[in-house]
mmCIF file of N, CA and C in Angstrom:
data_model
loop_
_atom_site.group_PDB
_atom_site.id
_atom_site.type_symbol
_atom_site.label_atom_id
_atom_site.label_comp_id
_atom_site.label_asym_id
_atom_site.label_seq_id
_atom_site.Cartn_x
_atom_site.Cartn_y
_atom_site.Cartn_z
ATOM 1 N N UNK K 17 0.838 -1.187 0.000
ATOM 2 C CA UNK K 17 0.000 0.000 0.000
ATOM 3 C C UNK K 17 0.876 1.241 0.000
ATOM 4 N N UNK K 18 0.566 2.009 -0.747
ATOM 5 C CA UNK K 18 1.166 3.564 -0.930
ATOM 6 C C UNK K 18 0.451 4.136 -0.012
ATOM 7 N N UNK K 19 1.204 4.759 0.688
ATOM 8 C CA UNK K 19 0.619 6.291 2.190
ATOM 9 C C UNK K 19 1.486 7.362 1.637
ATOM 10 N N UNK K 20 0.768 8.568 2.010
ATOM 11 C CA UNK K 20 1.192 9.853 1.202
ATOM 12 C C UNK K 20 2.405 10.066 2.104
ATOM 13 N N UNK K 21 3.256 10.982 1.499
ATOM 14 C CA UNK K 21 3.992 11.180 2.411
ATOM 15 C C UNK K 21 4.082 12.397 3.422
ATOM 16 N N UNK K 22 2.822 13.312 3.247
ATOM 17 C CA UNK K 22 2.623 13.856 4.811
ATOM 18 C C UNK K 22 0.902 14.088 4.792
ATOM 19 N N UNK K 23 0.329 14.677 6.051
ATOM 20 C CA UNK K 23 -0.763 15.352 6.328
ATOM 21 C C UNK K 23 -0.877 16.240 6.478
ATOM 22 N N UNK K 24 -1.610 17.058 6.798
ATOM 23 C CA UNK K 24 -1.616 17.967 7.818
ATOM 24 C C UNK K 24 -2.979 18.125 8.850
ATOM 25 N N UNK K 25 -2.916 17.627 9.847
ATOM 26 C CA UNK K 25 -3.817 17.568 10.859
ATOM 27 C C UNK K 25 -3.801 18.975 11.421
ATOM 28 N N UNK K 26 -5.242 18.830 11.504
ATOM 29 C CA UNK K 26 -5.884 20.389 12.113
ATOM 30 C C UNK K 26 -6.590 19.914 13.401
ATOM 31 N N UNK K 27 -6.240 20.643 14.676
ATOM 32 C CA UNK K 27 -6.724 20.169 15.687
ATOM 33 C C UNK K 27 -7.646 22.052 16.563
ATOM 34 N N UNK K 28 -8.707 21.484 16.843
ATOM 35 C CA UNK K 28 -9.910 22.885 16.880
ATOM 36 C C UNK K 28 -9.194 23.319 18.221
ATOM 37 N N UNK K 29 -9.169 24.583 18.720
ATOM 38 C CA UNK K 29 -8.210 25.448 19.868
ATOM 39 C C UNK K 29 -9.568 26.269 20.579
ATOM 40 N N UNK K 30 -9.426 26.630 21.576
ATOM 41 C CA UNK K 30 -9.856 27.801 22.074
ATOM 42 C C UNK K 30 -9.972 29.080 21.621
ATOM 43 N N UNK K 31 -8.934 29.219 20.807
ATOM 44 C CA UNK K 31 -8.153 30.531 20.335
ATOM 45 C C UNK K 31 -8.941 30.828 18.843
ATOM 46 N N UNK K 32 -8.989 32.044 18.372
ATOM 47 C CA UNK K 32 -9.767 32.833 17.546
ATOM 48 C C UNK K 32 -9.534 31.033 15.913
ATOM 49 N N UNK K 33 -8.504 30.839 15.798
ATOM 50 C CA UNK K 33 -8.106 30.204 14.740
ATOM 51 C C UNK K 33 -7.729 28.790 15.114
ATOM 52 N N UNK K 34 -8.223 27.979 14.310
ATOM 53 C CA UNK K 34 -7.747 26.367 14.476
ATOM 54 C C UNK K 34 -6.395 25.814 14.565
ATOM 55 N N UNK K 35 -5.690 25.325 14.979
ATOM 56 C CA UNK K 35 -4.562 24.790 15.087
ATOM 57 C C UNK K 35 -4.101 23.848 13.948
ATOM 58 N N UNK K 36 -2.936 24.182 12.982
ATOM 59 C CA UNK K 36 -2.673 23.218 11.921
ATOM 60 C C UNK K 36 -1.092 22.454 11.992
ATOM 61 N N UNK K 37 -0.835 21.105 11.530
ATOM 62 C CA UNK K 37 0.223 20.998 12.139
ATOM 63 C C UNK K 37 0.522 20.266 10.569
ATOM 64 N N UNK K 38 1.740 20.079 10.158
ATOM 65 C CA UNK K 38 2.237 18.983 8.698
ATOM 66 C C UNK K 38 2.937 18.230 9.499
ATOM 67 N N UNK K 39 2.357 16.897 9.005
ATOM 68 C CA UNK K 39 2.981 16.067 9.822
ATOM 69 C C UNK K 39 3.901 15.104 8.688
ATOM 70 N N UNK K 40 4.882 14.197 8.651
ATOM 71 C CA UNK K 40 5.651 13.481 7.478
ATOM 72 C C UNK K 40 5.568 11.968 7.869
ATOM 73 N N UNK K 41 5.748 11.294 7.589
ATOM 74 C CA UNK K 41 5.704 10.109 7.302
ATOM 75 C C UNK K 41 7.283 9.515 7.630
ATOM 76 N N UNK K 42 7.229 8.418 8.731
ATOM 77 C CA UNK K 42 8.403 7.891 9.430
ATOM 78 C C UNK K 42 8.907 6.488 8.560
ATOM 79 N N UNK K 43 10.005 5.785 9.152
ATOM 80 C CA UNK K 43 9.946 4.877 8.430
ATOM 81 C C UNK K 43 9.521 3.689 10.045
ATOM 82 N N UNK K 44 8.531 4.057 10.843
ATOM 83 C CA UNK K 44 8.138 3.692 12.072
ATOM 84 C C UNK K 44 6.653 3.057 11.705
ATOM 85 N N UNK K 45 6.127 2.228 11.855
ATOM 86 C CA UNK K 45 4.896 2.005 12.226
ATOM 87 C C UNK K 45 4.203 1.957 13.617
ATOM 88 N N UNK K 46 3.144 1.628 13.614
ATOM 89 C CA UNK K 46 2.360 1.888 14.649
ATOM 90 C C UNK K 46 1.425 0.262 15.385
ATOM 91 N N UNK K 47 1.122 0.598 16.585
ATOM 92 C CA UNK K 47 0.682 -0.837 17.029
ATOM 93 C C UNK K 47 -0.763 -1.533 15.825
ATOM 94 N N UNK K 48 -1.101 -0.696 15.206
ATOM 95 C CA UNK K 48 -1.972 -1.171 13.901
ATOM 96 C C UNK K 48 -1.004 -1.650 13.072
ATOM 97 N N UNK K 49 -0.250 -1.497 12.670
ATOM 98 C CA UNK K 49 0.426 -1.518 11.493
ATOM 99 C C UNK K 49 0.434 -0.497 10.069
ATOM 100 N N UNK K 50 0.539 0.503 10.805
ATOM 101 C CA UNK K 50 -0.070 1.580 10.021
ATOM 102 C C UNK K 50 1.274 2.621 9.962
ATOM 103 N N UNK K 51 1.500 3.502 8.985
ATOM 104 C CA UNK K 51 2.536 4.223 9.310
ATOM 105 C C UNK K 51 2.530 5.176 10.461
ATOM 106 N N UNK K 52 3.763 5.516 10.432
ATOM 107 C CA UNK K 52 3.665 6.829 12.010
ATOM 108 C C UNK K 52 4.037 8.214 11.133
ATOM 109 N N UNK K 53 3.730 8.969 11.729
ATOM 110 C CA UNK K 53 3.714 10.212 10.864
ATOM 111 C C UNK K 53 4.128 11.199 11.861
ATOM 112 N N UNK K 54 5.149 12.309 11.694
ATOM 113 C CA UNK K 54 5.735 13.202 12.951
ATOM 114 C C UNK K 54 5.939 14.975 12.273
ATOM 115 N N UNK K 55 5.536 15.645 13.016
ATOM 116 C CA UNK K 55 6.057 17.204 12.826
ATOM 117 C C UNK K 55 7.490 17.248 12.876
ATOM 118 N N UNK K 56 7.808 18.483 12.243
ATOM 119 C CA UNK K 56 9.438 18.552 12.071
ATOM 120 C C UNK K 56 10.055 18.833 13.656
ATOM 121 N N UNK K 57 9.140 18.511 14.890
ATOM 122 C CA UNK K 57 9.783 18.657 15.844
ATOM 123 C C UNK K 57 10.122 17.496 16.872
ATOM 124 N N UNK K 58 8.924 16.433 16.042
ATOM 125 C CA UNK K 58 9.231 15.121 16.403
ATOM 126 C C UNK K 58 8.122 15.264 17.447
ATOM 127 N N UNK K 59 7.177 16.087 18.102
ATOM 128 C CA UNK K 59 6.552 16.358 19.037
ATOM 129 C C UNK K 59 4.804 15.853 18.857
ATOM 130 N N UNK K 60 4.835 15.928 17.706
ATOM 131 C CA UNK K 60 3.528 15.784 17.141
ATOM 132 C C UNK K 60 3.821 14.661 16.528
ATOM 133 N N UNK K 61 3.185 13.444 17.053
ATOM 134 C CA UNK K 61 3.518 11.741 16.316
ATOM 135 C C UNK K 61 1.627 11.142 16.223
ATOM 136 N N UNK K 62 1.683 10.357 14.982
ATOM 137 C CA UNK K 62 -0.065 10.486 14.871
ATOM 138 C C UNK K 62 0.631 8.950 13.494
ATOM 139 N N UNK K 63 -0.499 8.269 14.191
ATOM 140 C CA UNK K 63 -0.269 6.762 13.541
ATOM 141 C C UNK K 63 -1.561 7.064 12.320
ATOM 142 N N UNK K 64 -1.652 6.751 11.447
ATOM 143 C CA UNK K 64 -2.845 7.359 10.353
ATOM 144 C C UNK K 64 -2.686 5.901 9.289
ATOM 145 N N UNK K 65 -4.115 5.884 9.204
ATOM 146 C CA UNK K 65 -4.239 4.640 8.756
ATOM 147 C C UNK K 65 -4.470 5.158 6.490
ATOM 148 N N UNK K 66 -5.126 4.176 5.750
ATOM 149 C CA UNK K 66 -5.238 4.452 4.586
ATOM 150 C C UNK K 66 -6.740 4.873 4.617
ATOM 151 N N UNK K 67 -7.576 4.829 5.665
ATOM 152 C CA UNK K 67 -8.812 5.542 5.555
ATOM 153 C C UNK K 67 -8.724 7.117 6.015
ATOM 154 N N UNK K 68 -7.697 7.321 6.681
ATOM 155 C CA UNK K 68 -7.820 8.625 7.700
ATOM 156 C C UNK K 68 -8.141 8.477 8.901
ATOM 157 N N UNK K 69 -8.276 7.526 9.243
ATOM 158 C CA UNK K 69 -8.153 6.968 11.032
ATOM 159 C C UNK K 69 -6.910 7.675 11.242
ATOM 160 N N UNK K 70 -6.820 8.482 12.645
ATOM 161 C CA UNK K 70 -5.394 9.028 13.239
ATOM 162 C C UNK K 70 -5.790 8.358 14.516
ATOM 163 N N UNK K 71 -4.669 7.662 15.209
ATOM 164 C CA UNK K 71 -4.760 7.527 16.714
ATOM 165 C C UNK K 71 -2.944 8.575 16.806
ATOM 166 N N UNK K 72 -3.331 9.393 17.686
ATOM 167 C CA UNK K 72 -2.265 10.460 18.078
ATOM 168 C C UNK K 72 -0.943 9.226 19.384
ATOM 169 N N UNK K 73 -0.309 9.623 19.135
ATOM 170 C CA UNK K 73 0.941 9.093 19.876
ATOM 171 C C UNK K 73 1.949 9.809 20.778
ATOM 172 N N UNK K 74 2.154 9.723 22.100
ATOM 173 C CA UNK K 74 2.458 10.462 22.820
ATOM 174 C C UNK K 74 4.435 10.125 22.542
ATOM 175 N N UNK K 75 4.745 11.140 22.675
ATOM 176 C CA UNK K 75 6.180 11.269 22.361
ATOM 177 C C UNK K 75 7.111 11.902 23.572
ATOM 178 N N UNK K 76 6.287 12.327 24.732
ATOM 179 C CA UNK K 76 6.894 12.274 26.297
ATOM 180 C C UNK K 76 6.340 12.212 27.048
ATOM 181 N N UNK K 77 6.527 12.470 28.250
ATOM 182 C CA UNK K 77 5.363 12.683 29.777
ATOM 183 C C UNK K 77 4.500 13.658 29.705
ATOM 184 N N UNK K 78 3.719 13.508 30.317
ATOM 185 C CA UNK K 78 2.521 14.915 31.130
ATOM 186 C C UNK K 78 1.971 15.496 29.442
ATOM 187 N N UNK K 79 1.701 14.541 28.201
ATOM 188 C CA UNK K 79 0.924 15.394 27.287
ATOM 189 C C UNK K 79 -0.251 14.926 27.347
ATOM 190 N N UNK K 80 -0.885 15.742 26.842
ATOM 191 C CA UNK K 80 -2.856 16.039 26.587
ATOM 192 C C UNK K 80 -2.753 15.830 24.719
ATOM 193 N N UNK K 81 -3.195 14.457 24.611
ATOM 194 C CA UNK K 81 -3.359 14.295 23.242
ATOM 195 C C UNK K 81 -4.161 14.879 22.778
ATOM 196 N N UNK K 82 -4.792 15.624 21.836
ATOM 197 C CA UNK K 82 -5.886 15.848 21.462
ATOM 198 C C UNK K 82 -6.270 14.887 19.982
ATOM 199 N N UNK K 83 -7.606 15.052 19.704
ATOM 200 C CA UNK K 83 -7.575 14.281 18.090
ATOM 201 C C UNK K 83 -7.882 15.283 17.546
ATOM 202 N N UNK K 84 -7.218 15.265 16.232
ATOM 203 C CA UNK K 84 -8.082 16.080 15.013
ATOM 204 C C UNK K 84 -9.232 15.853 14.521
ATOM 205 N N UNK K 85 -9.517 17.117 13.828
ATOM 206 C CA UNK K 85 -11.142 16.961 13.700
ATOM 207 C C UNK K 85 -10.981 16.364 12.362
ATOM 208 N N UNK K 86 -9.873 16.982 11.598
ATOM 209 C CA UNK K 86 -10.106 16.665 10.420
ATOM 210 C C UNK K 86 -8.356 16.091 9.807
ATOM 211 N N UNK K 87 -8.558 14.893 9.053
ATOM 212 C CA UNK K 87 -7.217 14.828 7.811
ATOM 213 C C UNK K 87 -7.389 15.060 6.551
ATOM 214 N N UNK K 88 -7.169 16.291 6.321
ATOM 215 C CA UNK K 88 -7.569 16.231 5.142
ATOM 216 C C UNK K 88 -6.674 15.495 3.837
ATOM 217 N N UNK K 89 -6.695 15.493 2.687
ATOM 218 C CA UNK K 89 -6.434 15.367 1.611
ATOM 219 C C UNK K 89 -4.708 15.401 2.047
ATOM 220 N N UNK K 90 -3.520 14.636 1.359
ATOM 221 C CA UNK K 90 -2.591 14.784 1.687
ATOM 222 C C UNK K 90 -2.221 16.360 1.413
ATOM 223 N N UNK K 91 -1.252 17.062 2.409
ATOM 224 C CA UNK K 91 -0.940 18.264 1.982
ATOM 225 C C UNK K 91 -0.248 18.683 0.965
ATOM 226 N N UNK K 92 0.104 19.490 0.093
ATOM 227 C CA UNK K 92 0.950 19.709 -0.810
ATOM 228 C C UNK K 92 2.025 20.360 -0.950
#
């Protein structure tokens, strides 16, 4: 199976504007077997399946995962 090689997950904020993040494609999978996908800070890790299923992945202590509302279309 071909997986794009990034996203960009948008996760909804408090704040006037939605939160957007590009995430890339690891050479890591996930306890699905699905690829792992990470921000260029390594902070933002999100296992994403070929439907658009994201289960988010914690990458240290004391985080508040949130899910996105939306994946859209691979980013460009």
């Amino acid at each position: 199976m071909d997986y794009p090689e990034r996203y960009q997950l948008v996760f909804q904020t408090s704040a006037v504007e939605d939160d957007a993040v590009i995430v890339r494609r690891t050479a890591q999978s996930g306890a699905g077997g699905y690829p792992v996908y990470e921000d260029e800070t390594g902070i933002v890790r999100a296992e994403i399946s070929e439907r658009g299923e994201v289960r988010m992945l914690a990458s240290g202590g004391h985080q508040r995962l949130g899910t996105p509302l939306v994946v859209p279309e691979p980013a460009a």
